[in-house]
XYZ file of C-alpha atoms in Angstrom:
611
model
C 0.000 0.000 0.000
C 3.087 2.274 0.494
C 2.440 6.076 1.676
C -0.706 7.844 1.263
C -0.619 11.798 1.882
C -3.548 13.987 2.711
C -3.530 17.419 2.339
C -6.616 19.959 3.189
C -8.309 16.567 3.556
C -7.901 14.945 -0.037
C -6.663 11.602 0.174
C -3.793 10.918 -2.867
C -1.092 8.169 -2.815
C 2.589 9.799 -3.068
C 4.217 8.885 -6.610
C 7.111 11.005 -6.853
C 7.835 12.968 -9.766
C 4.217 11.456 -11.588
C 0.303 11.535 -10.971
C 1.002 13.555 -7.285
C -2.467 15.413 -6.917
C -2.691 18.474 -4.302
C -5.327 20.169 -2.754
C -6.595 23.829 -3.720
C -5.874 25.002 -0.313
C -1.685 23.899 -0.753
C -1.717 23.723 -3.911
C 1.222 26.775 -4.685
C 3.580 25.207 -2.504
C 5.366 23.519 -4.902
C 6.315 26.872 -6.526
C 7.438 27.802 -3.276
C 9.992 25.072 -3.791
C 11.341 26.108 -7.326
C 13.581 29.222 -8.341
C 12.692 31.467 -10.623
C 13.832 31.224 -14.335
C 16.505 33.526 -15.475
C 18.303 33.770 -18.647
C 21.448 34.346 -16.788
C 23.897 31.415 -16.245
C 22.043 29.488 -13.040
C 23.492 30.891 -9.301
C 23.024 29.512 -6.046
C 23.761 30.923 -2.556
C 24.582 27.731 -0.213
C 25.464 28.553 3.987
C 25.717 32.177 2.774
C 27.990 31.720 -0.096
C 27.294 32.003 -3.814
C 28.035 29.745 -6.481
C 28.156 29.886 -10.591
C 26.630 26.371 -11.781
C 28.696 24.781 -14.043
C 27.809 21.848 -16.629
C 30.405 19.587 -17.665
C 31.161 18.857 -21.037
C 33.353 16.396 -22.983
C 36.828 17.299 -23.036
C 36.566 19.733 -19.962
C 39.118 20.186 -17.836
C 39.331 21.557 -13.552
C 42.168 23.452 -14.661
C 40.649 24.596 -18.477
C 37.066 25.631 -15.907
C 39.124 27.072 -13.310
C 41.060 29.515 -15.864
C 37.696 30.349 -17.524
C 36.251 31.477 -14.279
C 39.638 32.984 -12.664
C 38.912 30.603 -9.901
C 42.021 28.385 -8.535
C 41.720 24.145 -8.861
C 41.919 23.895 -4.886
C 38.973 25.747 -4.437
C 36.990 24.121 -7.128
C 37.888 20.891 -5.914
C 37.021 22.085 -2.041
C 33.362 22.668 -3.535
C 33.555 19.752 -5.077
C 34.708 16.749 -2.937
C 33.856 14.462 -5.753
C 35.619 16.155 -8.101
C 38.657 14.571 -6.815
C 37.788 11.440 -8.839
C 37.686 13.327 -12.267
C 34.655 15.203 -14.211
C 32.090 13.207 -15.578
C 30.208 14.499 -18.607
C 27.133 16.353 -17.492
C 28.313 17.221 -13.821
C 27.086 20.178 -12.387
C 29.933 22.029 -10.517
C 29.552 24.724 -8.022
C 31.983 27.518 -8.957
C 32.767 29.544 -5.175
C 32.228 32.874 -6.561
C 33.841 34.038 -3.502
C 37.205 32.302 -4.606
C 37.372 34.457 -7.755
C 40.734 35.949 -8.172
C 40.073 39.792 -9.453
C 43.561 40.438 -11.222
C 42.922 37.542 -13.034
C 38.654 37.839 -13.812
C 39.472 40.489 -16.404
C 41.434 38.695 -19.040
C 39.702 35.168 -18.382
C 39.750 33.302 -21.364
C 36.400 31.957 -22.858
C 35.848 27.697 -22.134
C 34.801 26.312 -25.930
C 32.723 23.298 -25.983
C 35.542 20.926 -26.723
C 37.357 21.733 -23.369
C 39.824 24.276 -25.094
C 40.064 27.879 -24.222
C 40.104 30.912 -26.098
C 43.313 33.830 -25.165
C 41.984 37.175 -26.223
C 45.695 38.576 -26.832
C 46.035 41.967 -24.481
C 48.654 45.120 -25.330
C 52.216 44.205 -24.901
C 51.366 40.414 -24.736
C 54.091 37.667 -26.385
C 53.603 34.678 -27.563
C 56.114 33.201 -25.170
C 53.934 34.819 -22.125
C 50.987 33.308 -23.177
C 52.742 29.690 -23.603
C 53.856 30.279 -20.229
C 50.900 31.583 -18.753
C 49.303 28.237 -19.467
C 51.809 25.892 -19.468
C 52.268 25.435 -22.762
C 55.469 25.241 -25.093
C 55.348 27.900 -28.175
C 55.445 24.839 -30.498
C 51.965 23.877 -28.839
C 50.571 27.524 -29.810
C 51.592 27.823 -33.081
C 50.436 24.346 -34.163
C 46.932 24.944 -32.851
C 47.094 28.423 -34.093
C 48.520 28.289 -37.765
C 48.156 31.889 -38.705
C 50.381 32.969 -36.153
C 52.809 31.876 -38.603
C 52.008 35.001 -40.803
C 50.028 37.126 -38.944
C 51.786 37.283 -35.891
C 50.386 38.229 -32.646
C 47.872 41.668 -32.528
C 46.273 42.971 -29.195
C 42.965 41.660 -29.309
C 43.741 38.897 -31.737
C 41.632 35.318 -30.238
C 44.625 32.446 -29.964
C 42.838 29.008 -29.436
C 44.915 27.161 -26.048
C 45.266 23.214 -26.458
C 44.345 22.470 -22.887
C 44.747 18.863 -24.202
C 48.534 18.665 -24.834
C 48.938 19.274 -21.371
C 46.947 15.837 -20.251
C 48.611 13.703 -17.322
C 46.883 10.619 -16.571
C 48.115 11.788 -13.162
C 46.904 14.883 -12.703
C 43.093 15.413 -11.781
C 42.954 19.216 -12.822
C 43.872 17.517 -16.415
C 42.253 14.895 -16.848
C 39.200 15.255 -19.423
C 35.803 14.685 -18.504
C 34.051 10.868 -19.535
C 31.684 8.826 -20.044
C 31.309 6.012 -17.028
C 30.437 2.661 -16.903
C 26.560 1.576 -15.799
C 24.854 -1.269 -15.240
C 20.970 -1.534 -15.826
C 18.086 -1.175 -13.211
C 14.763 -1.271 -13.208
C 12.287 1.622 -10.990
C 10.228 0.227 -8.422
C 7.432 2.176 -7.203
C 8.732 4.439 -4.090
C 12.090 4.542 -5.297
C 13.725 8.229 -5.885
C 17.242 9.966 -6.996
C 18.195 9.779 -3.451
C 16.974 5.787 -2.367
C 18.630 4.880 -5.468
C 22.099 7.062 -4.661
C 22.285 5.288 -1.159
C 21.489 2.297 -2.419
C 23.890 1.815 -5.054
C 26.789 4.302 -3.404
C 26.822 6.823 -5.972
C 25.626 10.632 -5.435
C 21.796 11.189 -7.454
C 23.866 13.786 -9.669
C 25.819 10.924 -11.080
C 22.592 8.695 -11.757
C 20.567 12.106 -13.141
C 23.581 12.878 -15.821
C 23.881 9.308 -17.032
C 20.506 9.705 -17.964
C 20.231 12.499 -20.169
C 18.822 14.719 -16.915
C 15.664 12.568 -16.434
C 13.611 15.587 -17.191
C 10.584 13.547 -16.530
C 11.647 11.733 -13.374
C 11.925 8.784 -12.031
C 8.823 6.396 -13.308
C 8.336 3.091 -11.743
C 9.337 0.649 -14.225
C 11.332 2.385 -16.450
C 15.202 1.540 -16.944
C 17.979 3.550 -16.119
C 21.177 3.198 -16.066
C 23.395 3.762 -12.620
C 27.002 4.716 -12.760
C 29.016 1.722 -11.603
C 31.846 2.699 -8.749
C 35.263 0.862 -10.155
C 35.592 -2.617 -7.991
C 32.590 -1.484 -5.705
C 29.504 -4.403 -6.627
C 26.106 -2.967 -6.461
C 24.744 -3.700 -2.590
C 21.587 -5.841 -3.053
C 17.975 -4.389 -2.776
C 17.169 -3.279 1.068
C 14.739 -5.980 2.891
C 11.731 -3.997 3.294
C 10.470 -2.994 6.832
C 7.598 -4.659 8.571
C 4.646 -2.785 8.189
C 1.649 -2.400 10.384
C -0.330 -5.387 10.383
C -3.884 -4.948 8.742
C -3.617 -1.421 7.873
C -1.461 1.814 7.481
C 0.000 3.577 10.619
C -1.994 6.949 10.926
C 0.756 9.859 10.737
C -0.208 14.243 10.785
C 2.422 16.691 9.756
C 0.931 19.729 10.965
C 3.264 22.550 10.330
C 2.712 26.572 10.297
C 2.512 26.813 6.890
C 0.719 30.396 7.264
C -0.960 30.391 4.134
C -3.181 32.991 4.657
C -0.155 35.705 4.973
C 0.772 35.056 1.548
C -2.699 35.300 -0.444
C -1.039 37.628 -2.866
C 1.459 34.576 -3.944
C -1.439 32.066 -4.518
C -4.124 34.358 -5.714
C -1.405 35.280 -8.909
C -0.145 31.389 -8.892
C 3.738 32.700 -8.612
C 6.325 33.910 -7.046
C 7.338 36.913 -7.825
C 11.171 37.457 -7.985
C 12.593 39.538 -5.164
C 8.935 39.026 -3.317
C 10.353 37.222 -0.078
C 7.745 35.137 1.256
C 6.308 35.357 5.295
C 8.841 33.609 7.078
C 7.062 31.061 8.628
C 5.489 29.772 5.331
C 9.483 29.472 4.383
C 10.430 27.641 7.171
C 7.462 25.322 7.140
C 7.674 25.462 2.944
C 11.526 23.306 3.505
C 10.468 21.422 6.627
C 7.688 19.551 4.407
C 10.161 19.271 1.960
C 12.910 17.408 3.757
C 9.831 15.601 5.427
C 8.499 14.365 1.784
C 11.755 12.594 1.266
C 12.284 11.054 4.819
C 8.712 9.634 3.582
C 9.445 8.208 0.254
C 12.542 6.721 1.453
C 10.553 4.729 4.076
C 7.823 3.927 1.632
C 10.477 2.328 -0.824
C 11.403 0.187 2.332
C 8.076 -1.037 3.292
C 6.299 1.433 5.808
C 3.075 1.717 5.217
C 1.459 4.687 6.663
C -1.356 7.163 6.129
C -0.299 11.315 6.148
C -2.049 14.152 6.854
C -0.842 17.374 6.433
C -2.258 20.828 8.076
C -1.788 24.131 8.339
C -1.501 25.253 11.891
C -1.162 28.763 11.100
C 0.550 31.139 13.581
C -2.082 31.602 16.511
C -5.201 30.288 18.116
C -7.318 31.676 15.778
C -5.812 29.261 12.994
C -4.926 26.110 14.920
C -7.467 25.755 17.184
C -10.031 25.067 14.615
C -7.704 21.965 13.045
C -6.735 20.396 16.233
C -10.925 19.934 16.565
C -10.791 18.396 13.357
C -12.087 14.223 13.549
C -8.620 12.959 11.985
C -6.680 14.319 14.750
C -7.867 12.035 17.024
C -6.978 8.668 14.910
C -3.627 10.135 14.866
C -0.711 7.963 15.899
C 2.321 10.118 15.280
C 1.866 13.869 15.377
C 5.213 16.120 13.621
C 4.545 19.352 14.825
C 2.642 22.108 16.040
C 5.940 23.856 16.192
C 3.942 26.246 19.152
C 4.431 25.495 22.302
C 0.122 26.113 23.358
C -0.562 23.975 20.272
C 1.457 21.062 21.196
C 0.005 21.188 24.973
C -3.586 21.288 23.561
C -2.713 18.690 21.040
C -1.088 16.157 23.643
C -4.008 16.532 25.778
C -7.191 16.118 23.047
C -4.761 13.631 21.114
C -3.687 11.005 24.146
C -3.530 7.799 21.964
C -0.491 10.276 19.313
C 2.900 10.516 20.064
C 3.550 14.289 19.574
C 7.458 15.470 18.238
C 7.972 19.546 18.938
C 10.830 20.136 16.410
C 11.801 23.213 16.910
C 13.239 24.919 20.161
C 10.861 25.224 23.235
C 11.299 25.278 26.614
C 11.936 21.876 28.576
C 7.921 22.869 29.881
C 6.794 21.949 26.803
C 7.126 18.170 28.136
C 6.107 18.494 31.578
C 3.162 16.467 32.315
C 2.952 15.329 28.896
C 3.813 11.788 28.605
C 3.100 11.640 25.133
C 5.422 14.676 23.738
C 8.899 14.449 22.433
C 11.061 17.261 22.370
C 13.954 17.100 20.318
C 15.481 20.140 19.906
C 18.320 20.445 22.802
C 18.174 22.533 25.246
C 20.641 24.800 26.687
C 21.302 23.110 29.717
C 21.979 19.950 28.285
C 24.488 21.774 25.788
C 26.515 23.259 29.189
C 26.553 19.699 30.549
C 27.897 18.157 27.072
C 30.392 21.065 27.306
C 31.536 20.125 31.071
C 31.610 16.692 30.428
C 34.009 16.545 27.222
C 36.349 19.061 29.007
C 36.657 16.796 32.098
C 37.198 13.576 29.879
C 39.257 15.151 27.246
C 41.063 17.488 29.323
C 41.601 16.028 32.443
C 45.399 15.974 32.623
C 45.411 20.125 31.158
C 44.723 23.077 33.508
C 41.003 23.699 33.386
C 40.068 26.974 34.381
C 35.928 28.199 34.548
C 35.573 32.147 34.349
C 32.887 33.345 36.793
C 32.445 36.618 36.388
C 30.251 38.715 38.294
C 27.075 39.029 35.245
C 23.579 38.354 36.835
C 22.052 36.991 33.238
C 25.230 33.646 33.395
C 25.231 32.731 37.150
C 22.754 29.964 36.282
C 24.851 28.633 33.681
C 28.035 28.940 35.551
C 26.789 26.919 38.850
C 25.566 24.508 36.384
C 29.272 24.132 34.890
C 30.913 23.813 38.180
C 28.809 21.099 38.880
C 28.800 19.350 35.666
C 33.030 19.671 35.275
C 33.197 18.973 39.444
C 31.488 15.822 38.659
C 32.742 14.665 35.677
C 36.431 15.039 36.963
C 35.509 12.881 40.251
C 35.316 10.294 37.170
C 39.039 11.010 35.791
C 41.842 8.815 37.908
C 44.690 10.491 35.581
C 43.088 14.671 36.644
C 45.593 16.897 37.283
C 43.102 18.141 40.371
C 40.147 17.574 42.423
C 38.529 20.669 41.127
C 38.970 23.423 38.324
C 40.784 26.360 39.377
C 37.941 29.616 39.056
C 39.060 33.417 37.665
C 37.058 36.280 37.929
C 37.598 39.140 35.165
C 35.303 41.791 34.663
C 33.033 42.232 31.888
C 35.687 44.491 30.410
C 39.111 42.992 31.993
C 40.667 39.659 32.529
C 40.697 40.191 36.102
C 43.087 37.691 37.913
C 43.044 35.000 35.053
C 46.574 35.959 33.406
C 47.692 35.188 36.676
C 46.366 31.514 36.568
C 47.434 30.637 33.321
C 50.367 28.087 33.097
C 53.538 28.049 30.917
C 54.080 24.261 30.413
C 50.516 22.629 29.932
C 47.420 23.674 27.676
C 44.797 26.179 29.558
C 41.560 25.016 28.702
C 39.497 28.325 30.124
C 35.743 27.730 30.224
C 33.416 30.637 29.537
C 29.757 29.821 30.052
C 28.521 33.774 28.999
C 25.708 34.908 26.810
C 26.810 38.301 27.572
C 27.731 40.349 24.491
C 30.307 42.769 25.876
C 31.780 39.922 27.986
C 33.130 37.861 25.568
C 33.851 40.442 23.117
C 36.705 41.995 25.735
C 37.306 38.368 26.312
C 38.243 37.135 22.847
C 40.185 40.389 22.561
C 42.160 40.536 25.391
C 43.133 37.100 25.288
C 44.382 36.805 21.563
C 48.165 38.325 22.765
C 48.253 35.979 25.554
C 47.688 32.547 22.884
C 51.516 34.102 22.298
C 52.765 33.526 25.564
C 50.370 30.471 26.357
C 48.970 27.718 24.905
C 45.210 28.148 25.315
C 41.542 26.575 23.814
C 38.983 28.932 24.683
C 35.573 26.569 25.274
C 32.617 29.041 25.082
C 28.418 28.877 23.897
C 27.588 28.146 20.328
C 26.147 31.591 20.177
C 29.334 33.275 20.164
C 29.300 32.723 16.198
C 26.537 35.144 16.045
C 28.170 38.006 17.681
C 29.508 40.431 14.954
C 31.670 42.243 17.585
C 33.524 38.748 17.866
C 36.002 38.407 15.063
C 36.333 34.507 13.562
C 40.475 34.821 13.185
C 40.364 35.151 16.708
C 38.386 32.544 17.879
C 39.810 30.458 15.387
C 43.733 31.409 17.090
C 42.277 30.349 20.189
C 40.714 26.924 19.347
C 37.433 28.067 19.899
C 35.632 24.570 21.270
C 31.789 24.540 22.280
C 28.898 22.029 22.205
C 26.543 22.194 19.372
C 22.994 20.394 18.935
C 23.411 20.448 15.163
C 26.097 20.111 12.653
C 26.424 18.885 8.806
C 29.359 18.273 7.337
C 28.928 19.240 3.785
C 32.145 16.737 2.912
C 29.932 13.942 3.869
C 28.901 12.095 0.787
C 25.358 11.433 2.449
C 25.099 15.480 3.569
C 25.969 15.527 -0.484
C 23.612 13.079 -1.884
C 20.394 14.425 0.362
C 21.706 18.652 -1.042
C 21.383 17.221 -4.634
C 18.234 15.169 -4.436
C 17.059 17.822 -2.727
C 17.782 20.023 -5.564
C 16.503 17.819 -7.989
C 13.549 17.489 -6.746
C 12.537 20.994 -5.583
C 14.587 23.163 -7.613
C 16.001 24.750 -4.687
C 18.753 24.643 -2.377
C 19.003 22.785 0.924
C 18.497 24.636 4.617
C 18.631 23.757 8.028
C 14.965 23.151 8.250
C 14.813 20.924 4.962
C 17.526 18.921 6.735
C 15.776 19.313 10.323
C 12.446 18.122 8.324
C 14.291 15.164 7.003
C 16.186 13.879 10.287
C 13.259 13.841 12.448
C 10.719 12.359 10.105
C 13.057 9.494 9.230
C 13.632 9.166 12.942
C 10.451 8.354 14.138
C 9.281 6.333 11.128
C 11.633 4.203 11.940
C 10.888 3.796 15.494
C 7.303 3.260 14.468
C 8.498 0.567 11.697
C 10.809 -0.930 14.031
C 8.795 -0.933 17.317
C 5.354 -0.133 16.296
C 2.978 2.489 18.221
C 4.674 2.048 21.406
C 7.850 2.865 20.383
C 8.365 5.193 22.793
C 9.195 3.816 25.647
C 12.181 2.169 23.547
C 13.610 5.251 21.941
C 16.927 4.264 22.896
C 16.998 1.130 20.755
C 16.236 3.501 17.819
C 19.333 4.315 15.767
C 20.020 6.147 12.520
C 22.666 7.708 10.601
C 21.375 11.329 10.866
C 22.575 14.031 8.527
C 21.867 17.095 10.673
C 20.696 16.317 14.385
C 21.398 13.229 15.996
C 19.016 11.561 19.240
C 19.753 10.750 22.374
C 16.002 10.412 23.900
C 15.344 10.718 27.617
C 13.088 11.301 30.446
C 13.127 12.582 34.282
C 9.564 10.703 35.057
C 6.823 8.107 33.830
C 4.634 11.744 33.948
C 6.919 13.677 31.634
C 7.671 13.316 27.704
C 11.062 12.852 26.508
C 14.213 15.768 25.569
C 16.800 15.461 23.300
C 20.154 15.063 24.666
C 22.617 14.813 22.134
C 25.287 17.243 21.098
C 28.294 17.691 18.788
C 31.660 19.031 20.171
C 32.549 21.750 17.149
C 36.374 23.451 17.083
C 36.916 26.409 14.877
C 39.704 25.788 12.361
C 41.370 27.261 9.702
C 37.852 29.295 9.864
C 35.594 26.513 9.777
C 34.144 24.645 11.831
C 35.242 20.926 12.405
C 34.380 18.088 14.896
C 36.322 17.911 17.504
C 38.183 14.709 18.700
């Protein structure tokens, strides 16, 4: 039976790509999803940078597309993990705009189609220059370029450069682009761009190119053919996952879609470039998006469920009409409200539904609610991650917790005595009982230079929200890394303060407990981004990826444990791409939190996990 979707109430059965049927009342989300056309060569802005897409052709060259777009190899390749392996014909490459070199932009030459590139000769310019310029011997230019025989060279004269007589079957950056060897398989129903990339190992952009773009889609039953990884076998076909016995588990996605602020959108059926939409709709908008795939991905491994979607709106007015609505009390597993009155009033009408809040709320939010899942980490549970990987990791270093005198951190610095106090008691190799405390002022260092030591690593420990704080902080102690060796461990919101400059937290090792992360060099993180794409025509955010994680999450736990999976959470494990799980609970009469956290470490200036 698969997936079935409702939306505004109209019952349709999820194909992607073919036959998908919407409701009236959603029915211009799917333009939300899709860019606008442009008859400029296609840009895309990913974590706040912007990229040039790039379609390979035969013959092309990293270094012949580098030199076109005055952007080095390195950085191509650094966009471009896979590029490491070679081009493939039809790859889409993201050129980092932001790697541009300016001196160099002006006199780009001009890619041809054959992977050559075309010199437009500037004032004073020699042959011998340009044969150097690209690594070339004047033999190689005059050869390709016969008339220079004659002619000779003229400012603005075009001089063809055979990027091909530099080919080394070593070199990556000059080796041309190919064809690759497939093997044959057949669509089953369910089965998208992304199942198919995990299945088989190779990224969906791979399996999209070798098929001439699959403007249509996957269709089930049609044959494609899948890139074949060199001494990698295809893994066999996934056994599919128990489904409910008799009938489809009953699932609501009820997200603030907020349709009502953007009647102007739906009434003219677009989008209107440069018309940003009302946030919420947005957020919502890539939620359900990531959520759609988490979805399909189960269905092509057996789950058989029935979805609702809703609009929850913003306020009472909107959701309290829906949560009266007869389906939300058949309800098994509830995603969403994302408002903390709207989950309370569903867990309460809706006792037999597990309810997941997925987006930050207060630990209230599952207090007396049995039946509510919270899973966005709290801040308290980030200062005791922080505490506790200092005291294991740095037991043998001098610890040292600031505790200044700020009203608004008190809370979180008890709560980091405790936590490090506690977690040391577990260390037999700790250098002492107990970390040594300083006390600098909000705009000195107080008596900490005093503290620090010559011979082993300071690990200082700075549990402040306070703006000016940690500001005079970071600055103050950047000519003491000098002296010292330090790693500054601090709150993830320090990223977010302008007045806190990166090079400086990156010279002091900046080190703090996150509840998210993606690593974008992850060939999963890679394969989800260009599905995602492919499917919706837009780029990838933290909600699409927040969407995706905890939807796959808990249709696994339902697949795997049924309707009372959740007192079992624990035994519930999968390979998340943006927020991992670590489920608990401080009573029978309270729902569950989130307690999992990364440890990040700013290097080079990015972030990294840290060991």
């Amino acid at each position: 039976m698969g997936v079935s979707l409702k939306i505004g109430g109209d019952l349709m059965h999820v194909r992607p790509k073919t036959g998908l049927r919407i409701s009236h009342a959603l029915a211009f989300l799917l333009l939300l999803l899709r860019p606008i056309d442009s008859s400029a060569q296609e840009t895309r802005t990913i974590d706040g940078k912007r990229f040039t897409i790039h379609t390979v052709e035969a013959g092309q060259t990293l270094f012949a597309i580098g030199r076109s777009y005055a952007v080095p190899v390195d950085a191509l390749v650094a966009a471009n993990p896979e590029a490491k392996a070679g081009l493939r014909i039809g790859q889409e490459l993201l050129v980092p705009m932001y790697a541009v070199v300016r001196r160099e932009a002006r006199s780009a030459p001009t890619l041809l189609t054959d992977g050559e590139l075309m010199h437009t000769v500037a004032r004073k310019e020699t042959l011998f220059g340009i044969a150097r310029t690209y690594g070339l011997h004047i033999n190689d230019l005059l050869e390709r370029n016969p008339d220079l025989n004659t002619s000779g060279l003229r400012e603005g004269m075009e001089v063809v450069i055979p990027v091909a007589v530099r080919t080394d079957p070593k070199d990556v950056a000059l080796r041309p682009a190919e064809h690759e060897e497939s093997f044959d398989h057949q669509v089953a129903h369910g089965e998208t761009l992304y199942s198919l990339g995990q299945r088989y190992g190779v990224a969906p952009e791979r399996i999209q190119a070798a098929n001439a773009g699959l403007p249509e889609g996957l269709k089930a039953g049609q044959i494609i053919r899948v890139p074949r990884i060199p001494g990698v076998e295809p893994p066999p076909a996934p056994r599919p996952v128990a489904a409910a016995p008799g009938r489809p588990y009953r699932i609501g996605l009820l997200l603030p879609f907020a349709l009502d602020r953007n009647d102007s959108l739906r009434a003219n059926a677009m989008v209107e470039q440069g018309k940003p939409l009302h946030e919420a709709t947005r957020i919502a908008a890539q939620f359900y998006a990531g959520a759609r795939l988490a979805l399909e991905e189960a269905e092509a491994g057996g789950l058989m469920a029935e979805v609702t979607v809703l609009d929850m709106g913003e306020d009472p007015r909107t959701w309290n009409p829906v949560l009266k609505r007869a389906e939300i009390f058949d309800m098994e597993l509830c995603i969403g409200p994302f408002h903390r009155s709207a989950i309370e009033q569903l867990a309460r009408a809706a006792l037999q539904a597990h309810v997941v809040c997925p987006v930050p709320q207060s630990n209230k939010v599952i207090l007396g609610n049995p039946n509510v899942s919270k899973v966005s980490v709290s801040r308290p549970d980030l200062i005791r991650q922080t505490g506790r990987y200092v005291a294991q990791r740095h037991a043998r270093d001098q610890i040292i917790l600031l505790r200044p005198d700020i009203h608004a951190d008190r809370e979180a610095q008890e709560q980091m005595a405790r936590t490090l106090t506690e977690a040391l008691a577990d260390q037999p190799s700790r250098l002492r009982d107990s970390v040594m405390v300083a006390r600098p002022g909000r705009r000195d260092l107080g008596d900490l230079p005093g503290k620090l030591s010559k011979d082993r690593l300071n690990v200082i420990v700075a549990p402040s929200f306070d703006l000016e704080f940690v500001t005079n902080l970071v600055g103050k102690l950047k000519p003491l890394a000098a002296r010292h060796r330090i790693v500054l461990v601090g709150m993830d919101s320090w990223l977010a303060m302008e007045s806190v400059a990166a090079a400086d937290l990156d010279m002091l090792g900046f080190l703090f407990a996150s509840p998210t992360w993606v690593d974008h060099e992850d060939p999963r993180v890679q394969a989800f981004t260009h599905a995602f794409r492919e499917r919706f025509g837009q780029d990838v955010d933290e909600y699409a990826f927040l969407g995706f994680d905890v939807t796959r999450f808990y249709l696994k736990a339902l697949a795997q444990l049924g309707t009372s999976f959740s007192t079992r959470l624990n035994e519930v494990h999968t390979d998340p791409l943006h927020m991992g799980f670590r489920m608990s609970r401080t009573g029978p009469e309270n729902g569950y939190r989130n307690e999992y956290a990364v440890m990040l470490q700013q290097k080079e200036l990015r972030l990294v996990k840290a060991p």
